PDB file of C-alpha atoms in Angstrom:
ATOM      1  CA  SER A 226      -9.272 -16.669  -4.651  1.00 87.00           C
ATOM      2  CA  GLN A 227     -10.220 -13.963  -2.785  1.00 88.00           C
ATOM      3  CA  THR A 228     -11.471 -10.447  -4.156  1.00 92.00           C
ATOM      4  CA  ILE A 229     -11.387  -6.473  -2.997  1.00 96.00           C
ATOM      5  CA  HIS A 230     -14.794  -4.979  -4.188  1.00 96.00           C
ATOM      6  CA  GLN A 231     -14.690  -0.671  -3.669  1.00 97.00           C
ATOM      7  CA  TRP A 232     -16.868   1.772  -3.832  1.00 95.00           C
ATOM      8  CA  PRO A 233     -17.160   3.841  -5.078  1.00 96.00           C
ATOM      9  CA  ALA A 234     -14.592   4.020  -7.958  1.00 96.00           C
ATOM     10  CA  THR A 235     -14.520   8.041  -8.119  1.00 97.00           C
ATOM     11  CA  LEU A 236     -17.008  10.967  -6.189  1.00 97.00           C
ATOM     12  CA  VAL A 237     -17.032  14.823  -6.261  1.00 98.00           C
ATOM     13  CA  GLN A 238     -17.750  16.411  -2.918  1.00 97.00           C
ATOM     14  CA  PRO A 239     -18.625  19.540  -2.209  1.00 98.00           C
ATOM     15  CA  VAL A 240     -16.792  21.099   1.617  1.00 97.00           C
ATOM     16  CA  GLY A 241     -18.484  20.319   4.276  1.00 97.00           C
ATOM     17  CA  SER A 242     -20.570  17.051   2.852  1.00 97.00           C
ATOM     18  CA  PRO A 243     -20.729  13.467   4.502  1.00 97.00           C
ATOM     19  CA  LEU A 244     -17.972  10.985   2.733  1.00 97.00           C
ATOM     20  CA  SER A 245     -19.389   7.500   3.033  1.00 97.00           C
ATOM     21  CA  LEU A 246     -16.726   5.166   1.678  1.00 98.00           C
ATOM     22  CA  GLU A 247     -17.438   1.349   1.081  1.00 97.00           C
ATOM     23  CA  CYS A 248     -14.886  -2.145   1.128  1.00 98.00           C
ATOM     24  CA  THR A 249     -15.901  -5.664   0.636  1.00 97.00           C
ATOM     25  CA  VAL A 250     -13.247  -8.563   0.697  1.00 97.00           C
ATOM     26  CA  GLU A 251     -14.911 -12.208  -0.998  1.00 96.00           C
ATOM     27  CA  GLY A 252     -13.139 -15.071  -0.152  1.00 93.00           C
ATOM     28  CA  THR A 253     -12.385 -14.929   2.928  1.00 92.00           C
ATOM     29  CA  SER A 254     -12.937 -14.560   6.585  1.00 91.00           C
ATOM     30  CA  ASN A 255     -11.961 -12.609   9.765  1.00 94.00           C
ATOM     31  CA  PRO A 256      -9.127 -10.561   6.998  1.00 95.00           C
ATOM     32  CA  ASN A 257      -7.396  -7.115   9.059  1.00 96.00           C
ATOM     33  CA  LEU A 258      -8.970  -5.076   7.072  1.00 97.00           C
ATOM     34  CA  TYR A 259      -6.847  -1.119   6.303  1.00 97.00           C
ATOM     35  CA  TRP A 260      -7.464   2.075   5.140  1.00 97.00           C
ATOM     36  CA  TYR A 261      -4.803   3.808   3.531  1.00 97.00           C
ATOM     37  CA  ARG A 262      -5.064   7.651   1.945  1.00 96.00           C
ATOM     38  CA  GLN A 263      -2.562   8.861  -0.695  1.00 95.00           C
ATOM     39  CA  ALA A 264      -2.712  12.363  -1.629  1.00 90.00           C
ATOM     40  CA  ALA A 265      -1.006  13.037  -6.086  1.00 86.00           C
ATOM     41  CA  GLY A 266       2.200  12.065  -5.949  1.00 84.00           C
ATOM     42  CA  ARG A 267       2.848  10.965  -2.489  1.00 87.00           C
ATOM     43  CA  GLY A 268       2.521   7.779  -0.147  1.00 90.00           C
ATOM     44  CA  LEU A 269       0.786   5.747   1.416  1.00 95.00           C
ATOM     45  CA  GLN A 270      -0.514   7.368   4.886  1.00 94.00           C
ATOM     46  CA  LEU A 271      -2.586   4.537   6.895  1.00 95.00           C
ATOM     47  CA  LEU A 272      -5.768   5.964   9.190  1.00 95.00           C
ATOM     48  CA  PHE A 273      -7.409   2.994  10.142  1.00 96.00           C
ATOM     49  CA  TYR A 274      -7.181  -0.701  10.823  1.00 95.00           C
ATOM     50  CA  SER A 275      -9.174  -3.583  11.731  1.00 96.00           C
ATOM     51  CA  VAL A 276      -8.498  -6.711  13.233  1.00 95.00           C
ATOM     52  CA  GLY A 277     -12.279  -8.342  13.848  1.00 94.00           C
ATOM     53  CA  ILE A 278     -15.754  -7.199  13.573  1.00 95.00           C
ATOM     54  CA  GLY A 279     -16.554  -3.500  16.306  1.00 91.00           C
ATOM     55  CA  GLN A 280     -12.243  -3.190  16.379  1.00 94.00           C
ATOM     56  CA  ILE A 281     -10.602  -0.006  14.891  1.00 94.00           C
ATOM     57  CA  SER A 282      -6.966   1.361  15.993  1.00 93.00           C
ATOM     58  CA  SER A 283      -6.928   5.171  14.159  1.00 91.00           C
ATOM     59  CA  GLU A 284      -3.656   5.890  13.531  1.00 89.00           C
ATOM     60  CA  VAL A 285      -4.124   9.576  12.655  1.00 83.00           C
ATOM     61  CA  PRO A 286      -6.192  12.204  14.387  1.00 66.00           C
ATOM     62  CA  GLN A 287      -8.553  13.858  11.537  1.00 79.00           C
ATOM     63  CA  ASN A 288     -12.880  14.534  10.735  1.00 90.00           C
ATOM     64  CA  LEU A 289     -12.625  10.884   9.200  1.00 95.00           C
ATOM     65  CA  SER A 290     -14.337   7.358  11.237  1.00 96.00           C
ATOM     66  CA  ALA A 291     -13.857   4.390  10.457  1.00 96.00           C
ATOM     67  CA  SER A 292     -15.777   1.039  11.257  1.00 96.00           C
ATOM     68  CA  ARG A 293     -16.726  -2.496  10.342  1.00 97.00           C
ATOM     69  CA  PRO A 294     -19.848  -4.184  10.893  1.00 95.00           C
ATOM     70  CA  GLN A 295     -19.062  -7.313   9.633  1.00 95.00           C
ATOM     71  CA  ASP A 296     -16.310  -9.805   9.140  1.00 95.00           C
ATOM     72  CA  ARG A 297     -15.357  -8.818   5.065  1.00 96.00           C
ATOM     73  CA  GLN A 298     -16.719  -5.033   5.044  1.00 97.00           C
ATOM     74  CA  PHE A 299     -15.129  -1.662   6.765  1.00 97.00           C
ATOM     75  CA  ILE A 300     -16.525   1.561   5.970  1.00 97.00           C
ATOM     76  CA  LEU A 301     -14.977   4.859   6.077  1.00 97.00           C
ATOM     77  CA  SER A 302     -16.421   8.045   6.913  1.00 97.00           C
ATOM     78  CA  SER A 303     -16.710  11.247   7.364  1.00 96.00           C
ATOM     79  CA  LYS A 304     -19.070  14.147   8.181  1.00 96.00           C
ATOM     80  CA  LYS A 305     -18.255  17.195   7.271  1.00 96.00           C
ATOM     81  CA  LEU A 306     -15.494  16.966   4.340  1.00 96.00           C
ATOM     82  CA  LEU A 307     -12.437  19.249   4.077  1.00 95.00           C
ATOM     83  CA  LEU A 308     -10.511  19.912   1.587  1.00 95.00           C
ATOM     84  CA  SER A 309      -8.392  18.499   2.112  1.00 93.00           C
ATOM     85  CA  ASP A 310      -9.237  15.224   2.780  1.00 95.00           C
ATOM     86  CA  SER A 311      -8.755  15.132  -1.663  1.00 95.00           C
ATOM     87  CA  GLY A 312      -7.263  11.556  -2.632  1.00 96.00           C
ATOM     88  CA  PHE A 313      -6.999   8.330  -3.544  1.00 97.00           C
ATOM     89  CA  TYR A 314      -8.762   6.607  -0.657  1.00 97.00           C
ATOM     90  CA  LEU A 315      -7.674   2.022  -0.528  1.00 98.00           C
ATOM     91  CA  CYS A 316      -8.719  -0.260   1.477  1.00 98.00           C
ATOM     92  CA  ALA A 317      -6.444  -3.164   1.665  1.00 98.00           C
ATOM     93  CA  TRP A 318      -6.395  -6.788   3.616  1.00 97.00           C
ATOM     94  CA  SER A 319      -4.551  -9.113   4.937  1.00 94.00           C
ATOM     95  CA  ARG A 320      -4.507 -12.895   6.337  1.00 89.00           C
ATOM     96  CA  THR A 321      -1.106 -13.045   7.871  1.00 83.00           C
ATOM     97  CA  TYR A 322       1.808 -10.334   6.797  1.00 82.00           C
ATOM     98  CA  GLU A 323       0.895  -9.712   2.108  1.00 88.00           C
ATOM     99  CA  GLN A 324      -1.825  -6.518   2.554  1.00 93.00           C
ATOM    100  CA  TYR A 325      -3.274  -6.690  -0.897  1.00 95.00           C
ATOM    101  CA  PHE A 326      -4.653  -3.131  -2.031  1.00 97.00           C
ATOM    102  CA  GLY A 327      -8.407  -2.583  -3.290  1.00 97.00           C
ATOM    103  CA  PRO A 328      -9.183  -0.958  -7.284  1.00 97.00           C
ATOM    104  CA  GLY A 329      -9.179   2.619  -4.938  1.00 97.00           C
ATOM    105  CA  THR A 330     -11.694   5.214  -4.515  1.00 97.00           C
ATOM    106  CA  ARG A 331     -10.751   8.905  -5.643  1.00 97.00           C
ATOM    107  CA  LEU A 332     -11.698  12.060  -3.800  1.00 97.00           C
ATOM    108  CA  THR A 333     -11.726  15.529  -4.527  1.00 97.00           C
ATOM    109  CA  VAL A 334     -13.156  18.039  -2.589  1.00 97.00           C
ATOM    110  CA  THR A 335     -14.443  21.067  -4.416  1.00 97.00           C
TER     111      THR A 335
ATOM    112  CA  GLN B  50       8.878   5.894  11.768  1.00 83.00           C
ATOM    113  CA  GLN B  51       8.692   6.270   7.854  1.00 92.00           C
ATOM    114  CA  PRO B  52      11.490   4.026   5.288  1.00 96.00           C
ATOM    115  CA  VAL B  53      13.819   5.873   3.358  1.00 97.00           C
ATOM    116  CA  GLN B  54      13.709   4.351  -0.257  1.00 97.00           C
ATOM    117  CA  SER B  55      17.087   5.963  -2.908  1.00 96.00           C
ATOM    118  CA  PRO B  56      16.976   6.343  -5.376  1.00 97.00           C
ATOM    119  CA  GLN B  57      13.608   9.148  -5.794  1.00 97.00           C
ATOM    120  CA  ALA B  58      13.112   8.205  -9.220  1.00 97.00           C
ATOM    121  CA  VAL B  59      15.478   6.870 -12.411  1.00 97.00           C
ATOM    122  CA  ILE B  60      15.532   5.847 -15.528  1.00 97.00           C
ATOM    123  CA  LEU B  61      16.774   3.125 -17.911  1.00 96.00           C
ATOM    124  CA  ARG B  62      16.688   1.974 -21.397  1.00 97.00           C
ATOM    125  CA  GLU B  63      14.530  -1.250 -22.461  1.00 97.00           C
ATOM    126  CA  GLY B  64      16.636  -4.031 -20.903  1.00 96.00           C
ATOM    127  CA  GLU B  65      19.065  -2.005 -18.589  1.00 97.00           C
ATOM    128  CA  ASP B  66      18.892  -3.515 -14.008  1.00 96.00           C
ATOM    129  CA  ALA B  67      17.834  -0.775 -12.130  1.00 96.00           C
ATOM    130  CA  VAL B  68      18.171  -1.736  -7.691  1.00 97.00           C
ATOM    131  CA  ILE B  69      15.757   0.495  -5.695  1.00 98.00           C
ATOM    132  CA  ASN B  70      16.936  -0.013  -2.022  1.00 97.00           C
ATOM    133  CA  CYS B  71      14.854   0.822   1.656  1.00 97.00           C
ATOM    134  CA  SER B  72      15.667   1.732   4.618  1.00 97.00           C
ATOM    135  CA  SER B  73      14.590   1.781   8.180  1.00 95.00           C
ATOM    136  CA  SER B  74      16.352   3.008  11.287  1.00 93.00           C
ATOM    137  CA  LYS B  75      13.840   0.878  13.114  1.00 90.00           C
ATOM    138  CA  ALA B  76      14.694  -3.217  13.505  1.00 89.00           C
ATOM    139  CA  LEU B  77      11.708  -5.095  11.276  1.00 90.00           C
ATOM    140  CA  TYR B  78      10.259  -7.866  11.026  1.00 91.00           C
ATOM    141  CA  SER B  79       9.385  -7.944   7.560  1.00 92.00           C
ATOM    142  CA  VAL B  80       9.841  -6.049   3.843  1.00 95.00           C
ATOM    143  CA  HIS B  81       6.764  -5.756   1.379  1.00 95.00           C
ATOM    144  CA  TRP B  82       7.029  -4.505  -1.764  1.00 95.00           C
ATOM    145  CA  TYR B  83       4.612  -3.425  -4.346  1.00 96.00           C
ATOM    146  CA  ARG B  84       4.519  -1.793  -7.592  1.00 96.00           C
ATOM    147  CA  GLN B  85       2.345   1.352  -8.358  1.00 97.00           C
ATOM    148  CA  LYS B  86       0.539   2.513 -12.242  1.00 96.00           C
ATOM    149  CA  HIS B  87      -0.410   5.993 -12.674  1.00 93.00           C
ATOM    150  CA  GLY B  88      -4.143   6.466 -11.315  1.00 91.00           C
ATOM    151  CA  GLU B  89      -4.334   1.993 -10.186  1.00 95.00           C
ATOM    152  CA  ALA B  90      -3.941   0.273  -6.685  1.00 95.00           C
ATOM    153  CA  PRO B  91      -0.365  -0.604  -5.542  1.00 96.00           C
ATOM    154  CA  VAL B  92       0.415  -4.421  -6.474  1.00 95.00           C
ATOM    155  CA  PHE B  93       2.485  -5.993  -4.558  1.00 93.00           C
ATOM    156  CA  LEU B  94       4.852  -8.550  -5.682  1.00 92.00           C
ATOM    157  CA  MET B  95       6.991  -9.675  -2.551  1.00 90.00           C
ATOM    158  CA  ILE B  96       7.382 -10.190   1.061  1.00 91.00           C
ATOM    159  CA  LEU B  97      11.289 -11.544   2.838  1.00 92.00           C
ATOM    160  CA  LEU B  98       9.834 -11.759   6.243  1.00 89.00           C
ATOM    161  CA  LYS B  99      13.255 -11.658   8.909  1.00 85.00           C
ATOM    162  CA  GLY B 100      14.890 -15.113   8.389  1.00 78.00           C
ATOM    163  CA  GLY B 101      13.638 -15.776   5.271  1.00 73.00           C
ATOM    164  CA  GLU B 102      15.157 -16.514   1.879  1.00 67.00           C
ATOM    165  CA  GLN B 103      15.505 -14.043  -1.051  1.00 65.00           C
ATOM    166  CA  LYS B 104      12.998 -14.452  -2.676  1.00 65.00           C
ATOM    167  CA  GLY B 105      12.320 -13.676  -6.605  1.00 63.00           C
ATOM    168  CA  HIS B 106       9.586 -12.995  -9.148  1.00 68.00           C
ATOM    169  CA  GLU B 107      10.682 -13.521 -12.649  1.00 70.00           C
ATOM    170  CA  LYS B 108      13.903 -10.111 -13.272  1.00 83.00           C
ATOM    171  CA  ILE B 109      12.360  -9.290 -10.262  1.00 89.00           C
ATOM    172  CA  SER B 110      14.103 -10.220  -7.182  1.00 90.00           C
ATOM    173  CA  ALA B 111      15.309  -9.098  -4.069  1.00 92.00           C
ATOM    174  CA  SER B 112      17.491  -8.894  -0.408  1.00 90.00           C
ATOM    175  CA  PHE B 113      16.864  -8.433   3.582  1.00 92.00           C
ATOM    176  CA  ASN B 114      20.355  -7.468   6.038  1.00 91.00           C
ATOM    177  CA  GLU B 115      18.077  -7.854   8.792  1.00 89.00           C
ATOM    178  CA  LYS B 116      21.399  -6.163  10.760  1.00 90.00           C
ATOM    179  CA  LYS B 117      21.541  -3.292   8.810  1.00 91.00           C
ATOM    180  CA  GLN B 118      17.286  -3.062   8.498  1.00 93.00           C
ATOM    181  CA  GLN B 119      17.520  -2.568   4.561  1.00 94.00           C
ATOM    182  CA  SER B 120      16.117  -4.210   1.587  1.00 95.00           C
ATOM    183  CA  SER B 121      17.083  -4.055  -2.213  1.00 95.00           C
ATOM    184  CA  LEU B 122      14.886  -5.180  -5.296  1.00 95.00           C
ATOM    185  CA  TYR B 123      16.154  -5.401  -7.930  1.00 94.00           C
ATOM    186  CA  LEU B 124      15.094  -5.421 -11.271  1.00 95.00           C
ATOM    187  CA  THR B 125      16.803  -6.970 -14.403  1.00 93.00           C
ATOM    188  CA  ALA B 126      16.501  -6.812 -18.504  1.00 93.00           C
ATOM    189  CA  SER B 127      13.537  -4.382 -17.826  1.00 94.00           C
ATOM    190  CA  GLN B 128      10.974  -3.488 -19.548  1.00 94.00           C
ATOM    191  CA  LEU B 129       8.375  -1.046 -20.540  1.00 96.00           C
ATOM    192  CA  SER B 130       6.173  -2.686 -18.319  1.00 95.00           C
ATOM    193  CA  TYR B 131       8.198  -2.022 -14.950  1.00 96.00           C
ATOM    194  CA  SER B 132       7.706   1.407 -15.293  1.00 97.00           C
ATOM    195  CA  GLY B 133       5.561   2.434 -12.246  1.00 97.00           C
ATOM    196  CA  THR B 134       6.390   3.425  -8.676  1.00 97.00           C
ATOM    197  CA  TYR B 135       7.809   0.923  -6.366  1.00 98.00           C
ATOM    198  CA  PHE B 136       7.334   1.323  -3.101  1.00 97.00           C
ATOM    199  CA  CYS B 137       8.188  -0.084   0.042  1.00 97.00           C
ATOM    200  CA  GLY B 138       6.451  -1.576   3.217  1.00 96.00           C
ATOM    201  CA  THR B 139       8.056  -2.377   6.305  1.00 95.00           C
ATOM    202  CA  GLY B 140       6.435  -4.207   9.351  1.00 91.00           C
ATOM    203  CA  ASP B 141       7.785  -5.296  12.742  1.00 87.00           C
ATOM    204  CA  GLY B 142       5.331  -7.753  13.275  1.00 84.00           C
ATOM    205  CA  GLY B 143       2.361  -6.720  13.840  1.00 84.00           C
ATOM    206  CA  ASN B 144      -0.753  -5.275  12.227  1.00 84.00           C
ATOM    207  CA  LYS B 145       1.236  -2.227  10.568  1.00 91.00           C
ATOM    208  CA  LEU B 146       3.057  -1.310   7.662  1.00 93.00           C
ATOM    209  CA  VAL B 147       4.637   2.370   7.153  1.00 94.00           C
ATOM    210  CA  PHE B 148       5.678   3.035   3.167  1.00 96.00           C
ATOM    211  CA  GLY B 149       8.248   4.249   1.724  1.00 96.00           C
ATOM    212  CA  ALA B 150       7.602   7.930   0.165  1.00 95.00           C
ATOM    213  CA  GLY B 151       8.177   5.291  -3.419  1.00 96.00           C
ATOM    214  CA  THR B 152      10.682   5.102  -6.053  1.00 97.00           C
ATOM    215  CA  ILE B 153      10.095   6.036  -9.224  1.00 97.00           C
ATOM    216  CA  LEU B 154      10.997   4.154 -12.360  1.00 98.00           C
ATOM    217  CA  ARG B 155      10.625   5.280 -15.742  1.00 97.00           C
ATOM    218  CA  VAL B 156      11.399   1.845 -18.257  1.00 97.00           C
ATOM    219  CA  LYS B 157      11.960   3.995 -22.546  1.00 96.00           C
ATOM    220  CA  SER B 158      12.048   2.544 -25.366  1.00 93.00           C
TER     221      SER B 158
END
């Protein structure tokens, strides 16, 4: 069966510091991968998605970037965090139409 | 275009029924339903595809009206475990989903 991992689970970072969140999927090959952000009490905002290694589509202009160095690895990065980057970051995968979410990373920028 | 969910919130007693609606202004190929409990990731409930059948999952079922670009999630004989925020995600057949703002469901004993 397929499993999706995200780490870290929680993170507190100061404004202006860098960020790296990692997501890995097991049990499938060539999945579509997604990064979403959820602000407190809000819905799910798609940030990036990838249909293959090195292929990244950005949905929202911001100070975040994504990379997919391996088939089942998806990384979300920032060079300098803003207060507005705080939120719950969710990685998801799909092979057909259903998307399955990882456990998420709760980021607080102070 | 973000789909519109209604109601924004609903409170039920155990055993009561609820309907959550999801409406889009765009032609849809798929509608996806998720439930999210506080502090946790959304959990996939079901998907409805254009031309497909109405789906069911235990006491939770859903319908998809392709012509009206609407979907409804039906929760019958609600249980305490049904509490959470329900999101619909809509797809046009491509790789992306657009999610609604969510419907908060609270089931009381």
